[in-house]
CSV table of N, CA and C in Angstrom, one decimal:
chain,number,residue,atom,x,y,z
A,15,MET,N,-4.4,-4.2,-49.4
A,15,MET,CA,-4.0,-5.4,-48.7
A,15,MET,C,-3.2,-6.3,-49.6
A,16,PHE,N,-2.2,-7.0,-49.0
A,16,PHE,CA,-1.4,-7.9,-49.8
A,16,PHE,C,-2.1,-9.2,-50.0
A,17,PHE,N,-2.2,-9.6,-51.3
A,17,PHE,CA,-2.9,-10.8,-51.7
A,17,PHE,C,-2.1,-12.1,-51.5
A,18,VAL,N,-2.7,-13.0,-50.8
A,18,VAL,CA,-2.1,-14.4,-50.7
A,18,VAL,C,-3.2,-15.4,-50.9
A,19,SER,N,-3.0,-16.2,-51.9
A,19,SER,CA,-4.0,-17.2,-52.3
A,19,SER,C,-4.3,-18.3,-51.2
A,20,ASP,N,-5.2,-19.1,-51.4
A,20,ASP,CA,-5.4,-20.3,-50.6
A,20,ASP,C,-4.2,-21.2,-50.8
A,21,ILE,N,-4.0,-22.1,-49.9
A,21,ILE,CA,-2.8,-23.0,-49.9
A,21,ILE,C,-3.1,-24.1,-51.0
A,22,MET,N,-2.1,-24.4,-51.8
A,22,MET,CA,-2.2,-25.5,-52.8
A,22,MET,C,-1.1,-26.5,-52.5
A,23,GLY,N,-1.4,-27.7,-52.9
A,23,GLY,CA,-0.4,-28.8,-52.7
A,23,GLY,C,0.1,-29.4,-54.0
A,24,LYS,N,-0.2,-28.7,-55.1
A,24,LYS,CA,0.3,-29.2,-56.4
A,24,LYS,C,0.9,-28.1,-57.2
A,25,ALA,N,1.7,-28.5,-58.2
A,25,ALA,CA,2.4,-27.5,-59.0
A,25,ALA,C,1.4,-26.7,-59.8
A,26,PRO,N,1.8,-25.5,-60.2
A,26,PRO,CA,0.9,-24.6,-61.0
A,26,PRO,C,0.5,-25.3,-62.3
A,27,ASP,N,-0.6,-24.9,-62.9
A,27,ASP,CA,-1.0,-25.5,-64.2
A,27,ASP,C,-0.1,-25.0,-65.4
A,28,SER,N,0.5,-23.8,-65.2
A,28,SER,CA,1.4,-23.3,-66.2
A,28,SER,C,2.5,-22.5,-65.4
A,29,TYR,N,3.7,-22.4,-66.1
A,29,TYR,CA,4.8,-21.8,-65.4
A,29,TYR,C,5.2,-20.5,-66.0
A,30,LYS,N,5.7,-19.6,-65.2
A,30,LYS,CA,6.1,-18.3,-65.6
A,30,LYS,C,7.6,-18.1,-66.0
A,31,SER,N,8.4,-19.2,-65.7
A,31,SER,CA,9.8,-19.2,-66.0
A,31,SER,C,10.3,-20.6,-66.1
A,32,TYR,N,11.4,-20.8,-66.8
A,32,TYR,CA,12.1,-22.1,-66.9
A,32,TYR,C,12.4,-22.6,-65.5
A,33,LEU,N,13.0,-21.7,-64.7
A,33,LEU,CA,13.4,-22.1,-63.3
A,33,LEU,C,12.1,-22.6,-62.6
A,34,GLN,N,11.0,-21.9,-62.6
A,34,GLN,CA,9.9,-22.3,-61.9
A,34,GLN,C,9.4,-23.7,-62.3
A,35,GLU,N,9.5,-24.0,-63.6
A,35,GLU,CA,9.1,-25.3,-64.1
A,35,GLU,C,10.1,-26.4,-63.6
A,36,LYS,N,11.4,-26.1,-63.6
A,36,LYS,CA,12.4,-27.0,-63.0
A,36,LYS,C,12.2,-27.3,-61.5
A,37,VAL,N,11.8,-26.3,-60.8
A,37,VAL,CA,11.6,-26.4,-59.4
A,37,VAL,C,10.5,-27.5,-59.1
A,38,TYR,N,9.4,-27.4,-59.8
A,38,TYR,CA,8.3,-28.3,-59.6
A,38,TYR,C,8.6,-29.7,-60.2
A,39,GLU,N,9.3,-29.8,-61.3
A,39,GLU,CA,9.7,-31.1,-61.8
A,39,GLU,C,10.7,-31.8,-60.8
A,40,SER,N,11.6,-31.0,-60.2
A,40,SER,CA,12.6,-31.6,-59.3
A,40,SER,C,11.9,-32.1,-58.1
A,41,LEU,N,10.9,-31.3,-57.5
A,41,LEU,CA,10.2,-31.7,-56.3
A,41,LEU,C,9.4,-33.0,-56.6
A,42,ALA,N,8.8,-33.1,-57.8
A,42,ALA,CA,8.0,-34.3,-58.2
A,42,ALA,C,8.9,-35.5,-58.3
A,43,GLU,N,10.1,-35.3,-59.0
A,43,GLU,CA,11.0,-36.4,-59.2
A,43,GLU,C,11.6,-36.9,-57.8
A,44,LEU,N,11.8,-36.0,-56.9
A,44,LEU,CA,12.3,-36.4,-55.6
A,44,LEU,C,11.2,-36.8,-54.6
A,45,GLN,N,10.0,-36.6,-55.0
A,45,GLN,CA,8.8,-36.9,-54.2
A,45,GLN,C,8.9,-36.1,-52.9
A,46,ILE,N,9.2,-34.8,-53.0
A,46,ILE,CA,9.2,-33.9,-51.9
A,46,ILE,C,7.8,-33.2,-51.9
A,47,PRO,N,7.1,-33.4,-50.8
A,47,PRO,CA,5.8,-32.7,-50.7
A,47,PRO,C,6.0,-31.2,-50.3
A,48,PHE,N,5.1,-30.4,-50.7
A,48,PHE,CA,5.2,-28.9,-50.4
A,48,PHE,C,3.7,-28.4,-50.3
A,49,GLU,N,3.7,-27.2,-49.8
A,49,GLU,CA,2.5,-26.4,-49.8
A,49,GLU,C,2.9,-25.1,-50.5
A,50,ARG,N,2.0,-24.5,-51.3
A,50,ARG,CA,2.4,-23.2,-51.9
A,50,ARG,C,1.3,-22.2,-52.0
A,51,VAL,N,1.6,-21.0,-52.2
A,51,VAL,CA,0.6,-19.9,-52.4
A,51,VAL,C,1.1,-19.0,-53.6
A,52,ASN,N,0.1,-18.4,-54.2
A,52,ASN,CA,0.4,-17.3,-55.2
A,52,ASN,C,0.1,-16.0,-54.4
A,53,THR,N,0.9,-15.0,-54.8
A,53,THR,CA,0.8,-13.7,-54.1
A,53,THR,C,0.9,-12.6,-55.0
A,54,ASP,N,0.7,-11.4,-54.4
A,54,ASP,CA,1.1,-10.2,-55.1
A,54,ASP,C,2.6,-10.2,-55.1
A,55,GLU,N,3.2,-9.4,-55.9
A,55,GLU,CA,4.7,-9.4,-56.0
A,55,GLU,C,5.3,-9.1,-54.6
A,56,ALA,N,6.1,-10.0,-54.2
A,56,ALA,CA,6.8,-9.8,-52.9
A,56,ALA,C,8.3,-9.6,-53.1
A,57,ILE,N,8.8,-8.5,-52.7
A,57,ILE,CA,10.2,-8.2,-52.9
A,57,ILE,C,11.0,-8.2,-51.6
A,58,SER,N,10.4,-7.6,-50.6
A,58,SER,CA,11.1,-7.4,-49.3
A,58,SER,C,10.6,-8.5,-48.3
A,59,MET,N,11.3,-8.6,-47.2
A,59,MET,CA,10.9,-9.5,-46.1
A,59,MET,C,9.6,-9.0,-45.5
A,60,GLU,N,9.4,-7.7,-45.5
A,60,GLU,CA,8.1,-7.2,-44.9
A,60,GLU,C,6.9,-7.8,-45.8
A,61,ASP,N,7.1,-7.9,-47.1
A,61,ASP,CA,6.1,-8.4,-47.9
A,61,ASP,C,5.7,-9.9,-47.6
A,62,CYS,N,6.7,-10.5,-46.9
A,62,CYS,CA,6.5,-12.0,-46.7
A,62,CYS,C,5.7,-12.3,-45.4
A,63,ILE,N,5.4,-11.3,-44.6
A,63,ILE,CA,4.7,-11.5,-43.3
A,63,ILE,C,3.4,-12.2,-43.5
A,64,GLU,N,2.6,-11.8,-44.5
A,64,GLU,CA,1.3,-12.4,-44.8
A,64,GLU,C,1.5,-13.9,-45.3
A,65,ILE,N,2.5,-14.1,-46.1
A,65,ILE,CA,2.8,-15.4,-46.6
A,65,ILE,C,3.2,-16.3,-45.4
A,66,ASN,N,4.0,-15.8,-44.5
A,66,ASN,CA,4.4,-16.6,-43.3
A,66,ASN,C,3.1,-17.0,-42.5
A,67,HIS,N,2.2,-16.1,-42.3
A,67,HIS,CA,1.0,-16.4,-41.6
A,67,HIS,C,0.1,-17.5,-42.3
A,68,LYS,N,0.0,-17.3,-43.6
A,68,LYS,CA,-0.9,-18.2,-44.4
A,68,LYS,C,-0.3,-19.7,-44.3
A,69,LEU,N,1.1,-19.8,-44.5
A,69,LEU,CA,1.7,-21.1,-44.6
A,69,LEU,C,2.2,-21.6,-43.2
A,70,ASN,N,2.0,-20.8,-42.2
A,70,ASN,CA,2.4,-21.2,-40.8
A,70,ASN,C,3.9,-21.6,-40.8
A,71,MET,N,4.8,-20.7,-41.2
A,71,MET,CA,6.2,-20.9,-41.2
A,71,MET,C,6.9,-19.6,-41.3
A,72,LYS,N,8.2,-19.6,-41.3
A,72,LYS,CA,9.0,-18.4,-41.4
A,72,LYS,C,9.8,-18.4,-42.8
A,73,MET,N,9.6,-17.4,-43.6
A,73,MET,CA,10.3,-17.3,-44.8
A,73,MET,C,11.8,-17.1,-44.5
A,74,VAL,N,12.7,-17.7,-45.3
A,74,VAL,CA,14.1,-17.5,-45.2
A,74,VAL,C,14.5,-16.2,-46.0
A,75,LYS,N,15.6,-15.7,-45.7
A,75,LYS,CA,16.2,-14.6,-46.5
A,75,LYS,C,17.3,-15.2,-47.3
A,76,THR,N,17.3,-15.0,-48.6
A,76,THR,CA,18.3,-15.6,-49.5
A,76,THR,C,19.0,-14.4,-50.2
A,77,LEU,N,20.3,-14.4,-50.1
A,77,LEU,CA,21.1,-13.3,-50.7
A,77,LEU,C,22.1,-13.9,-51.6
A,78,PHE,N,22.2,-13.2,-52.8
A,78,PHE,CA,23.2,-13.6,-53.8
A,78,PHE,C,24.4,-12.7,-53.7
A,79,LEU,N,25.5,-13.2,-53.3
A,79,LEU,CA,26.7,-12.4,-53.1
A,79,LEU,C,27.9,-12.8,-54.0
A,80,CYS,N,28.8,-11.9,-54.1
A,80,CYS,CA,30.0,-12.2,-54.9
A,80,CYS,C,31.2,-11.4,-54.3
A,81,ASN,N,32.4,-11.9,-54.7
A,81,ASN,CA,33.6,-11.1,-54.4
A,81,ASN,C,33.8,-9.9,-55.3
A,82,SER,N,34.8,-9.1,-55.1
A,82,SER,CA,34.9,-7.9,-55.8
A,82,SER,C,35.3,-8.1,-57.3
A,83,LYS,N,35.9,-9.3,-57.6
A,83,LYS,CA,36.2,-9.6,-59.0
A,83,LYS,C,35.0,-10.3,-59.7
A,84,LYS,N,34.0,-10.6,-59.0
A,84,LYS,CA,32.8,-11.3,-59.5
A,84,LYS,C,33.2,-12.6,-60.1
A,85,THR,N,34.0,-13.3,-59.4
A,85,THR,CA,34.5,-14.7,-59.8
A,85,THR,C,34.1,-15.7,-58.8
A,86,GLU,N,33.7,-15.3,-57.6
A,86,GLU,CA,33.2,-16.3,-56.6
A,86,GLU,C,31.9,-15.8,-56.1
A,87,PHE,N,30.9,-16.8,-56.1
A,87,PHE,CA,29.5,-16.5,-55.8
A,87,PHE,C,29.0,-17.3,-54.6
A,88,TYR,N,28.1,-16.7,-53.8
A,88,TYR,CA,27.6,-17.3,-52.6
A,88,TYR,C,26.1,-17.1,-52.6
A,89,LEU,N,25.3,-18.1,-52.3
A,89,LEU,CA,23.9,-18.0,-52.1
A,89,LEU,C,23.8,-18.2,-50.6
A,90,TYR,N,23.6,-17.1,-49.9
A,90,TYR,CA,23.6,-17.1,-48.4
A,90,TYR,C,22.1,-17.1,-47.9
A,91,ILE,N,21.8,-18.1,-47.1
A,91,ILE,CA,20.4,-18.3,-46.7
A,91,ILE,C,20.4,-18.2,-45.2
A,92,THR,N,19.6,-17.2,-44.7
A,92,THR,CA,19.6,-16.9,-43.3
A,92,THR,C,18.1,-16.7,-42.8
A,93,THR,N,18.0,-16.4,-41.6
A,93,THR,CA,16.6,-16.1,-41.1
A,93,THR,C,16.3,-14.6,-41.4
A,94,ALA,N,15.0,-14.4,-41.5
A,94,ALA,CA,14.5,-13.1,-42.0
A,94,ALA,C,14.9,-12.0,-41.0
A,95,ASP,N,15.0,-12.3,-39.7
A,95,ASP,CA,15.3,-11.3,-38.7
A,95,ASP,C,16.7,-10.9,-38.6
A,96,LYS,N,17.6,-11.6,-39.2
A,96,LYS,CA,19.0,-11.3,-39.1
A,96,LYS,C,19.5,-10.2,-40.0
A,97,LEU,N,20.2,-9.2,-39.5
A,97,LEU,CA,20.8,-8.2,-40.4
A,97,LEU,C,22.0,-8.8,-41.1
A,98,PHE,N,22.2,-8.4,-42.3
A,98,PHE,CA,23.4,-8.9,-43.1
A,98,PHE,C,24.5,-7.9,-43.0
A,99,LYS,N,25.7,-8.4,-42.5
A,99,LYS,CA,26.9,-7.6,-42.5
A,99,LYS,C,27.9,-8.3,-43.3
A,100,ALA,N,28.3,-7.8,-44.4
A,100,ALA,CA,29.3,-8.4,-45.4
A,100,ALA,C,30.6,-8.7,-44.7
A,101,LYS,N,31.0,-7.9,-43.8
A,101,LYS,CA,32.3,-8.1,-43.1
A,101,LYS,C,32.2,-9.3,-42.2
A,102,ASN,N,31.1,-9.5,-41.5
A,102,ASN,CA,30.9,-10.6,-40.6
A,102,ASN,C,30.8,-11.9,-41.4
A,103,PHE,N,30.1,-11.9,-42.5
A,103,PHE,CA,29.9,-13.1,-43.4
A,103,PHE,C,31.3,-13.5,-43.9
A,104,SER,N,32.0,-12.5,-44.5
A,104,SER,CA,33.3,-12.8,-45.0
A,104,SER,C,34.3,-13.4,-44.0
A,105,ASN,N,34.3,-12.7,-42.8
A,105,ASN,CA,35.2,-13.2,-41.8
A,105,ASN,C,34.9,-14.6,-41.3
A,106,THR,N,33.6,-14.9,-41.2
A,106,THR,CA,33.1,-16.2,-40.7
A,106,THR,C,33.6,-17.3,-41.7
A,107,LEU,N,33.5,-17.0,-43.0
A,107,LEU,CA,33.9,-18.0,-44.0
A,107,LEU,C,35.4,-17.9,-44.3
A,108,GLY,N,36.1,-16.9,-43.9
A,108,GLY,CA,37.5,-16.8,-44.1
A,108,GLY,C,37.8,-16.4,-45.6
A,109,ILE,N,37.0,-15.6,-46.2
A,109,ILE,CA,37.1,-15.2,-47.6
A,109,ILE,C,37.2,-13.7,-47.7
A,110,SER,N,37.6,-13.2,-48.9
A,110,SER,CA,37.7,-11.8,-49.1
A,110,SER,C,36.3,-11.2,-49.0
A,111,ARG,N,36.2,-9.9,-48.8
A,111,ARG,CA,34.9,-9.2,-48.6
A,111,ARG,C,34.0,-9.4,-49.8
A,112,VAL,N,32.7,-9.6,-49.5
A,112,VAL,CA,31.7,-9.8,-50.5
A,112,VAL,C,30.7,-8.7,-50.5
A,113,SER,N,30.0,-8.6,-51.6
A,113,SER,CA,28.9,-7.6,-51.7
A,113,SER,C,27.8,-8.3,-52.5
A,114,PHE,N,26.7,-7.6,-52.6
A,114,PHE,CA,25.6,-8.1,-53.4
A,114,PHE,C,26.0,-8.2,-54.8
A,115,ALA,N,25.7,-9.3,-55.4
A,115,ALA,CA,26.0,-9.5,-56.8
A,115,ALA,C,25.1,-8.7,-57.7
A,116,PRO,N,25.5,-8.2,-58.8
A,116,PRO,CA,24.7,-7.4,-59.7
A,116,PRO,C,23.5,-8.1,-60.2
A,117,ALA,N,22.4,-7.4,-60.4
A,117,ALA,CA,21.1,-8.0,-60.9
A,117,ALA,C,21.3,-8.8,-62.2
A,118,GLU,N,22.2,-8.3,-63.1
A,118,GLU,CA,22.3,-9.1,-64.3
A,118,GLU,C,23.0,-10.4,-64.1
A,119,LEU,N,24.0,-10.5,-63.2
A,119,LEU,CA,24.6,-11.8,-62.9
A,119,LEU,C,23.6,-12.7,-62.2
A,120,MET,N,22.8,-12.1,-61.4
A,120,MET,CA,21.8,-12.9,-60.7
A,120,MET,C,20.9,-13.6,-61.7
A,121,GLU,N,20.5,-12.8,-62.7
A,121,GLU,CA,19.6,-13.4,-63.8
A,121,GLU,C,20.4,-14.4,-64.6
A,122,LYS,N,21.6,-14.1,-64.9
A,122,LYS,CA,22.4,-15.0,-65.8
A,122,LYS,C,22.7,-16.3,-65.1
A,123,ILE,N,23.2,-16.3,-63.8
A,123,ILE,CA,23.6,-17.5,-63.1
A,123,ILE,C,22.5,-18.2,-62.4
A,124,LEU,N,21.5,-17.5,-61.8
A,124,LEU,CA,20.5,-18.1,-61.0
A,124,LEU,C,19.1,-18.2,-61.7
A,125,GLY,N,19.0,-17.4,-62.8
A,125,GLY,CA,17.7,-17.4,-63.5
A,125,GLY,C,16.6,-16.7,-62.8
A,126,VAL,N,16.9,-15.7,-61.9
A,126,VAL,CA,15.9,-15.0,-61.2
A,126,VAL,C,16.2,-13.5,-61.2
A,127,LYS,N,15.1,-12.8,-60.9
A,127,LYS,CA,15.3,-11.3,-60.7
A,127,LYS,C,15.4,-11.0,-59.2
A,128,ILE,N,15.7,-9.8,-58.9
A,128,ILE,CA,15.8,-9.3,-57.5
A,128,ILE,C,14.5,-9.6,-56.8
A,129,GLY,N,14.6,-10.2,-55.6
A,129,GLY,CA,13.5,-10.5,-54.8
A,129,GLY,C,13.0,-12.0,-54.9
A,130,ALA,N,13.6,-12.7,-56.0
A,130,ALA,CA,13.1,-14.1,-56.2
A,130,ALA,C,14.3,-15.1,-55.9
A,131,ALA,N,15.4,-14.6,-55.4
A,131,ALA,CA,16.5,-15.6,-55.1
A,131,ALA,C,16.0,-16.7,-54.2
A,132,THR,N,16.3,-17.9,-54.5
A,132,THR,CA,15.9,-19.1,-53.8
A,132,THR,C,16.9,-20.2,-53.9
A,133,VAL,N,16.8,-21.1,-52.9
A,133,VAL,CA,17.7,-22.2,-52.9
A,133,VAL,C,17.6,-23.0,-54.2
A,134,PHE,N,16.4,-23.0,-54.8
A,134,PHE,CA,16.1,-23.7,-56.0
A,134,PHE,C,16.8,-23.2,-57.2
A,135,SER,N,17.4,-21.9,-57.1
A,135,SER,CA,18.1,-21.3,-58.2
A,135,SER,C,19.4,-22.1,-58.5
A,136,VAL,N,19.9,-23.0,-57.6
A,136,VAL,CA,21.0,-23.8,-58.0
A,136,VAL,C,20.8,-24.7,-59.1
A,137,LEU,N,19.5,-25.0,-59.4
A,137,LEU,CA,19.2,-25.8,-60.6
A,137,LEU,C,19.7,-25.2,-61.9
A,138,MET,N,19.9,-23.9,-61.9
A,138,MET,CA,20.4,-23.1,-63.1
A,138,MET,C,21.9,-23.1,-63.1
A,139,ASP,N,22.5,-23.4,-62.0
A,139,ASP,CA,24.0,-23.3,-61.8
A,139,ASP,C,24.7,-24.6,-62.2
A,140,LYS,N,24.7,-24.9,-63.5
A,140,LYS,CA,25.2,-26.1,-64.0
A,140,LYS,C,26.7,-26.2,-63.9
A,141,LYS,N,27.4,-25.0,-63.9
A,141,LYS,CA,28.9,-25.0,-63.8
A,141,LYS,C,29.3,-25.0,-62.3
A,142,ASN,N,28.4,-25.1,-61.4
A,142,ASN,CA,28.7,-25.1,-60.0
A,142,ASN,C,29.6,-23.9,-59.5
A,143,LEU,N,29.1,-22.7,-60.0
A,143,LEU,CA,29.8,-21.5,-59.6
A,143,LEU,C,29.4,-21.0,-58.2
A,144,VAL,N,28.3,-21.4,-57.7
A,144,VAL,CA,27.7,-20.8,-56.5
A,144,VAL,C,27.9,-21.8,-55.3
A,145,GLN,N,28.4,-21.2,-54.2
A,145,GLN,CA,28.5,-22.0,-53.0
A,145,GLN,C,27.3,-21.6,-52.1
A,146,VAL,N,26.5,-22.6,-51.8
A,146,VAL,CA,25.4,-22.4,-50.9
A,146,VAL,C,25.9,-22.4,-49.5
A,147,VAL,N,25.4,-21.3,-48.7
A,147,VAL,CA,25.9,-21.2,-47.4
A,147,VAL,C,24.6,-20.9,-46.5
A,148,PHE,N,24.4,-21.8,-45.5
A,148,PHE,CA,23.3,-21.7,-44.6
A,148,PHE,C,23.7,-21.1,-43.3
A,149,ASP,N,22.9,-20.2,-42.8
A,149,ASP,CA,23.0,-19.8,-41.4
A,149,ASP,C,22.5,-21.0,-40.6
A,150,LYS,N,23.2,-21.4,-39.6
A,150,LYS,CA,22.8,-22.6,-38.7
A,150,LYS,C,21.4,-22.4,-38.2
A,151,ASP,N,20.9,-21.2,-37.9
A,151,ASP,CA,19.6,-21.0,-37.4
A,151,ASP,C,18.5,-21.5,-38.3
A,152,VAL,N,18.7,-21.4,-39.6
A,152,VAL,CA,17.8,-21.8,-40.6
A,152,VAL,C,17.5,-23.3,-40.5
A,153,LEU,N,18.6,-24.1,-40.2
A,153,LEU,CA,18.5,-25.5,-40.1
A,153,LEU,C,17.8,-26.0,-38.8
A,154,LEU,N,17.6,-25.1,-37.9
A,154,LEU,CA,16.8,-25.4,-36.7
A,154,LEU,C,15.3,-25.4,-36.9
A,155,GLU,N,14.9,-24.8,-38.0
A,155,GLU,CA,13.4,-24.7,-38.3
A,155,GLU,C,13.0,-26.0,-38.9
A,156,GLU,N,11.8,-26.4,-38.6
A,156,GLU,CA,11.2,-27.6,-39.2
A,156,GLU,C,10.8,-27.3,-40.7
A,157,TRP,N,10.3,-26.1,-40.9
A,157,TRP,CA,9.9,-25.7,-42.3
A,157,TRP,C,10.8,-24.7,-42.9
A,158,TYR,N,10.9,-24.8,-44.2
A,158,TYR,CA,11.7,-23.9,-45.0
A,158,TYR,C,10.7,-23.2,-45.9
A,159,GLY,N,10.7,-21.9,-45.8
A,159,GLY,CA,9.8,-21.1,-46.7
A,159,GLY,C,10.6,-20.3,-47.6
A,160,CYS,N,10.3,-20.4,-48.9
A,160,CYS,CA,11.1,-19.6,-50.0
A,160,CYS,C,10.2,-19.4,-51.2
A,161,SER,N,10.8,-18.7,-52.1
A,161,SER,CA,10.2,-18.4,-53.4
A,161,SER,C,10.4,-19.7,-54.3
A,162,ASP,N,9.4,-19.8,-55.2
A,162,ASP,CA,9.6,-20.9,-56.2
A,162,ASP,C,10.3,-20.5,-57.5
A,163,GLY,N,11.0,-19.4,-57.4
A,163,GLY,CA,11.7,-18.8,-58.5
A,163,GLY,C,11.0,-17.6,-59.1
A,164,MET,N,9.9,-17.2,-58.5
A,164,MET,CA,9.1,-16.1,-59.0
A,164,MET,C,8.8,-15.2,-57.7
A,165,THR,N,8.6,-13.9,-57.9
A,165,THR,CA,8.3,-13.0,-56.8
A,165,THR,C,6.8,-13.1,-56.5
A,166,THR,N,6.1,-14.0,-57.1
A,166,THR,CA,4.6,-14.2,-56.9
A,166,THR,C,4.3,-15.6,-56.5
A,167,GLY,N,5.3,-16.4,-56.2
A,167,GLY,CA,5.0,-17.8,-55.8
A,167,GLY,C,5.9,-18.2,-54.7
A,168,TYR,N,5.3,-18.7,-53.6
A,168,TYR,CA,6.1,-19.0,-52.4
A,168,TYR,C,5.7,-20.4,-51.8
A,169,MET,N,6.6,-21.1,-51.2
A,169,MET,CA,6.3,-22.4,-50.8
A,169,MET,C,6.9,-22.8,-49.4
A,170,LYS,N,6.4,-23.9,-48.9
A,170,LYS,CA,6.8,-24.4,-47.6
A,170,LYS,C,7.2,-25.9,-47.8
A,171,VAL,N,8.4,-26.2,-47.4
A,171,VAL,CA,8.9,-27.5,-47.6
A,171,VAL,C,9.7,-27.9,-46.3
A,172,LYS,N,9.7,-29.1,-46.0
A,172,LYS,CA,10.5,-29.6,-44.8
A,172,LYS,C,12.0,-29.2,-45.0
A,173,THR,N,12.6,-28.5,-44.0
A,173,THR,CA,14.0,-28.0,-44.2
A,173,THR,C,14.9,-29.2,-44.4
A,174,GLU,N,14.7,-30.3,-43.7
A,174,GLU,CA,15.7,-31.4,-43.9
A,174,GLU,C,15.6,-32.0,-45.3
A,175,LEU,N,14.5,-31.9,-46.0
A,175,LEU,CA,14.4,-32.4,-47.4
A,175,LEU,C,15.1,-31.4,-48.4
A,176,ILE,N,15.1,-30.1,-48.1
A,176,ILE,CA,15.9,-29.2,-48.9
A,176,ILE,C,17.3,-29.5,-48.7
A,177,VAL,N,17.8,-29.6,-47.5
A,177,VAL,CA,19.2,-29.8,-47.3
A,177,VAL,C,19.8,-31.1,-47.7
A,178,ASN,N,19.0,-32.2,-47.3
A,178,ASN,CA,19.5,-33.5,-47.5
A,178,ASN,C,19.2,-34.1,-48.9
A,179,ASN,N,18.0,-33.8,-49.4
A,179,ASN,CA,17.6,-34.4,-50.7
A,179,ASN,C,17.8,-33.5,-51.9
A,180,PHE,N,17.2,-32.3,-51.8
A,180,PHE,CA,17.2,-31.4,-52.9
A,180,PHE,C,18.6,-30.9,-53.3
A,181,LEU,N,19.4,-30.5,-52.3
A,181,LEU,CA,20.7,-29.9,-52.6
A,181,LEU,C,21.7,-31.0,-53.1
A,182,THR,N,21.5,-32.2,-52.6
A,182,THR,CA,22.3,-33.4,-53.1
A,182,THR,C,22.0,-33.6,-54.5
A,183,TYR,N,20.7,-33.6,-54.9
A,183,TYR,CA,20.2,-33.8,-56.2
A,183,TYR,C,20.7,-32.7,-57.2
A,184,ALA,N,20.8,-31.5,-56.7
A,184,ALA,CA,21.3,-30.4,-57.5
A,184,ALA,C,22.8,-30.2,-57.5
A,185,LYS,N,23.5,-31.2,-56.8
A,185,LYS,CA,24.9,-31.2,-56.7
A,185,LYS,C,25.5,-30.0,-56.1
A,186,HIS,N,24.9,-29.5,-55.1
A,186,HIS,CA,25.4,-28.3,-54.3
A,186,HIS,C,25.4,-28.7,-52.8
A,187,ILE,N,26.6,-29.0,-52.3
A,187,ILE,CA,26.7,-29.3,-50.9
A,187,ILE,C,26.9,-28.0,-50.1
A,188,PRO,N,26.0,-27.7,-49.2
A,188,PRO,CA,26.1,-26.5,-48.5
A,188,PRO,C,27.1,-26.4,-47.4
A,189,LYS,N,27.6,-25.2,-47.1
A,189,LYS,CA,28.4,-25.0,-45.9
A,189,LYS,C,27.4,-24.4,-44.9
A,190,VAL,N,27.6,-24.7,-43.6
A,190,VAL,CA,26.8,-24.2,-42.6
A,190,VAL,C,27.7,-23.3,-41.7
A,191,ILE,N,27.2,-22.1,-41.4
A,191,ILE,CA,28.0,-21.2,-40.5
A,191,ILE,C,27.1,-20.7,-39.4
A,192,GLU,N,27.7,-20.2,-38.4
A,192,GLU,CA,26.9,-19.6,-37.3
A,192,GLU,C,27.1,-18.1,-37.3
A,193,MET,N,26.1,-17.4,-37.6
A,193,MET,CA,26.2,-15.9,-37.7
A,193,MET,C,25.4,-15.3,-36.5
A,194,GLN,N,26.0,-14.4,-35.8
A,194,GLN,CA,25.4,-13.7,-34.7
A,194,GLN,C,24.6,-12.5,-35.3
A,195,ASN,N,23.5,-12.2,-34.6
A,195,ASN,CA,22.7,-11.0,-35.1
A,195,ASN,C,23.3,-9.8,-34.4
A,196,ILE,N,24.4,-9.3,-35.0
A,196,ILE,CA,25.1,-8.1,-34.4
A,196,ILE,C,24.7,-6.9,-35.1
A,197,ASN,N,24.4,-5.8,-34.4
A,197,ASN,CA,24.0,-4.6,-35.0
A,197,ASN,C,25.1,-3.7,-35.3
């Protein structure tokens, strides 16, 4: 059975990464309340089902994408149930075709490994290389569920506080697109 801890409303006593520490420092500085859980390692959206139940919200799907030259980067945040089609994403943004960025670039630019991509990763993007792109449907949800930068830590925050407060603080103004769930 997949382990999900009881809900906590404060930062961990110790941090597993620099990014995780920055996440909780930023939330404290911005006075953004959250609920969080510790879990077994969660890599896929299927792993997040128990987390969703415990926190009573829907986890977002966060993808780190790049162009073929690996010079343009996108942090695409969508709902868990939507299939990702690179062609549709690229056409909607009016950009050249994207693909998943390599794991080593994800670690270098965002400070996370596969499975831990999170909106909070922009705290590591001091050169503003990454364009944050939200699927409009994410913004319709009251709660935003995501990783705290680790594949074993997940949190629930008000969506409007992520978009309006956190991303402004992190100097990353998001684009919002409407993606259809086309098979």
